[in-house]
Short mmCIF file of C-alpha atoms and ligand atoms in Angstrom, two decimals:
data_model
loop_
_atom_site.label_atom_id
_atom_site.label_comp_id
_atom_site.label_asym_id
_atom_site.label_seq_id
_atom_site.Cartn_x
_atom_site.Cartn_y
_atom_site.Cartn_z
CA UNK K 1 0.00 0.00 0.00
CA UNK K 2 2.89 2.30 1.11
CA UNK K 3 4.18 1.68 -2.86
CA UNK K 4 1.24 2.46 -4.24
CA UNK K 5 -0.30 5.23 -2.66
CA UNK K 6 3.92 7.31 -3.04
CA UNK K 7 3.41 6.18 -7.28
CA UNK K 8 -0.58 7.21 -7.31
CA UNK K 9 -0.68 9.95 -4.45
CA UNK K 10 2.62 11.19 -3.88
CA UNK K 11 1.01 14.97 -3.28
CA UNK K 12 0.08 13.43 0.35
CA UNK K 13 3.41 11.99 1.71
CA UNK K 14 6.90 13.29 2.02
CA UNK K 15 7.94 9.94 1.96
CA UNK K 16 7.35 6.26 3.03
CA UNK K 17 7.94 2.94 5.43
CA UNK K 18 7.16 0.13 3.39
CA UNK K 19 6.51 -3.23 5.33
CA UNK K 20 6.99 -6.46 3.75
CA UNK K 21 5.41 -5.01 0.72
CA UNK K 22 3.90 -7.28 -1.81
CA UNK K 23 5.31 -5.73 -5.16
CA UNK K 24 4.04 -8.65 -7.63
CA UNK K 25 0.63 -9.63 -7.10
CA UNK K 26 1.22 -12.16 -9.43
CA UNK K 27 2.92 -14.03 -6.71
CA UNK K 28 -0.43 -14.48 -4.73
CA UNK K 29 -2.28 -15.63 -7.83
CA UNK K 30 -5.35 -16.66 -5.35
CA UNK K 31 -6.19 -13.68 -4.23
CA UNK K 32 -4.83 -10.58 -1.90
CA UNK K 33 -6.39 -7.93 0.34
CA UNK K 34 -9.09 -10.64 1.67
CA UNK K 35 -10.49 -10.42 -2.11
CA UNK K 36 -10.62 -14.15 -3.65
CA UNK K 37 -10.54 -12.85 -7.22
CA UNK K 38 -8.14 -15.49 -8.54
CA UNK K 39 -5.41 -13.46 -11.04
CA UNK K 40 -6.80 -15.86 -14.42
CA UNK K 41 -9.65 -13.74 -13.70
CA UNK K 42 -8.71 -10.63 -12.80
CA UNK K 43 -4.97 -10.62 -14.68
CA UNK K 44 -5.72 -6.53 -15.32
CA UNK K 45 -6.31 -5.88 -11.22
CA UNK K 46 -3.07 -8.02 -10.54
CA UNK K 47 -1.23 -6.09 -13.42
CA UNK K 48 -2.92 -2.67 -11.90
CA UNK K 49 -2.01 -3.47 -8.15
CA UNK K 50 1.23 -4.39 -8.35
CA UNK K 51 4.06 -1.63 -7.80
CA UNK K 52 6.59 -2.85 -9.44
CA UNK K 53 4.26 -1.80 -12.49
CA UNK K 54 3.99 1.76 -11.25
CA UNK K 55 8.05 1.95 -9.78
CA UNK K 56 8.57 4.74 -12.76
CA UNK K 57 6.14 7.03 -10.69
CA UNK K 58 7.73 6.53 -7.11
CA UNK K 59 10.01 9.54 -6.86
CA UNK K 60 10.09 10.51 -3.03
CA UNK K 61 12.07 8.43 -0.68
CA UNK K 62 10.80 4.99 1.03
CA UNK K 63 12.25 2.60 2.80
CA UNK K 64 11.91 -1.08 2.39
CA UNK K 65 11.84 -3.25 5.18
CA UNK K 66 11.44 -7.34 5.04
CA UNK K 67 11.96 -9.91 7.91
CA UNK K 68 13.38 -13.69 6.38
CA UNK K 69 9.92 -14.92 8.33
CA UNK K 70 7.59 -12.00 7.02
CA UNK K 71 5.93 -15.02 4.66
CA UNK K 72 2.02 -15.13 5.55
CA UNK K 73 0.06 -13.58 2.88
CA UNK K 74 2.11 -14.49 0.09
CA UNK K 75 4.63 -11.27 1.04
CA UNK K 76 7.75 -13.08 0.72
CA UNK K 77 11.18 -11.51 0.65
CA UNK K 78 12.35 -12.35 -3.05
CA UNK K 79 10.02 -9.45 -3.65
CA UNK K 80 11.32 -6.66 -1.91
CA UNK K 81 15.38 -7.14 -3.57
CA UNK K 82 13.62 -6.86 -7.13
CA UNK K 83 11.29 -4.03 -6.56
CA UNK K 84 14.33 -2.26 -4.64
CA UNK K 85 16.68 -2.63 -7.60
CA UNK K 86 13.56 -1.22 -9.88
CA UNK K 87 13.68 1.57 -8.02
CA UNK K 88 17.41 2.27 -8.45
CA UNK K 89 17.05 1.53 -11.94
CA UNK K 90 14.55 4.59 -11.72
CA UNK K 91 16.98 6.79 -10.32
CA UNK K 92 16.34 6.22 -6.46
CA UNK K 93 19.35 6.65 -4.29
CA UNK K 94 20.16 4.12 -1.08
CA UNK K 95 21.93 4.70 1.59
CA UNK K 96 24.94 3.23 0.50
CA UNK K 97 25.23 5.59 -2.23
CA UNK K 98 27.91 7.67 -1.30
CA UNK K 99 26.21 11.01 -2.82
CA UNK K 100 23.44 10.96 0.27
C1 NAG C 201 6.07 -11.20 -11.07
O1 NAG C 201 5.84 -12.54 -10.80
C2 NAG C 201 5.63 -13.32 -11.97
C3 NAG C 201 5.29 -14.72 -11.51
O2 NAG C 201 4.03 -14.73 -10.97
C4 NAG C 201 6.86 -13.28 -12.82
O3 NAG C 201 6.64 -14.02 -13.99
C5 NAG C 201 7.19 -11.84 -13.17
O4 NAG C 201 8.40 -11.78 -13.85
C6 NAG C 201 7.29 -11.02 -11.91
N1 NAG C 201 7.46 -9.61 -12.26
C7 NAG C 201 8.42 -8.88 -11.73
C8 NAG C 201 8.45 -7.45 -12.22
O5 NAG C 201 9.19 -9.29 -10.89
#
């Protein structure tokens, strides 16, 4: 949600904690947000939802954070390293980046 709402309502936030963000809803094909849609269905709302397909529009800073056990709810870690390097690829900075 924290994704989402800095790519589709960035006017409202300076910036952003994201939690053990699910970035591909394709990876919970059966369904997220207690909606059972199932993504053969609904492939435009998984496409639509997920922010790795809106990373272009994320410009203000956020911070990724995902625990090895942070699995229920199909919010597993392998998506936070690919939606992180989308967002460098974008031109987001880290903190490693010695120009912060
Ligand atoms: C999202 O997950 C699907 C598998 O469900 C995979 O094929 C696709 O490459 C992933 N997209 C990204 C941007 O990681």
């Amino acid at each position: 949600m924290t994704a989402n709402l800095l790519a589709h309502a960035a006017h409202l936030f300076c910036c952003g904690i994201a939690c053990s963000g699910a970035y591909n809803r394709t990876l919970t094909p059966f369904g997220f947000q207690n909606k059972y849609r199932k993504l053969w269905d609904a492939t435009a709302t998984y496409v639509e939802r997920s922010p790795f397909m809106s990373a272009n529009k994320i410009r203000k800073p956020v911070l990724l954070i995902h625990g090895e056990e942070d699995c229920d709810q199909g919010t597993l870690t392998m998506q936070s390293d690919p939606f992180f390097n989308t967002l460098k690829g974008h031109g987001a900075l880290s903190p490693s980046d010695s120009s912060l």
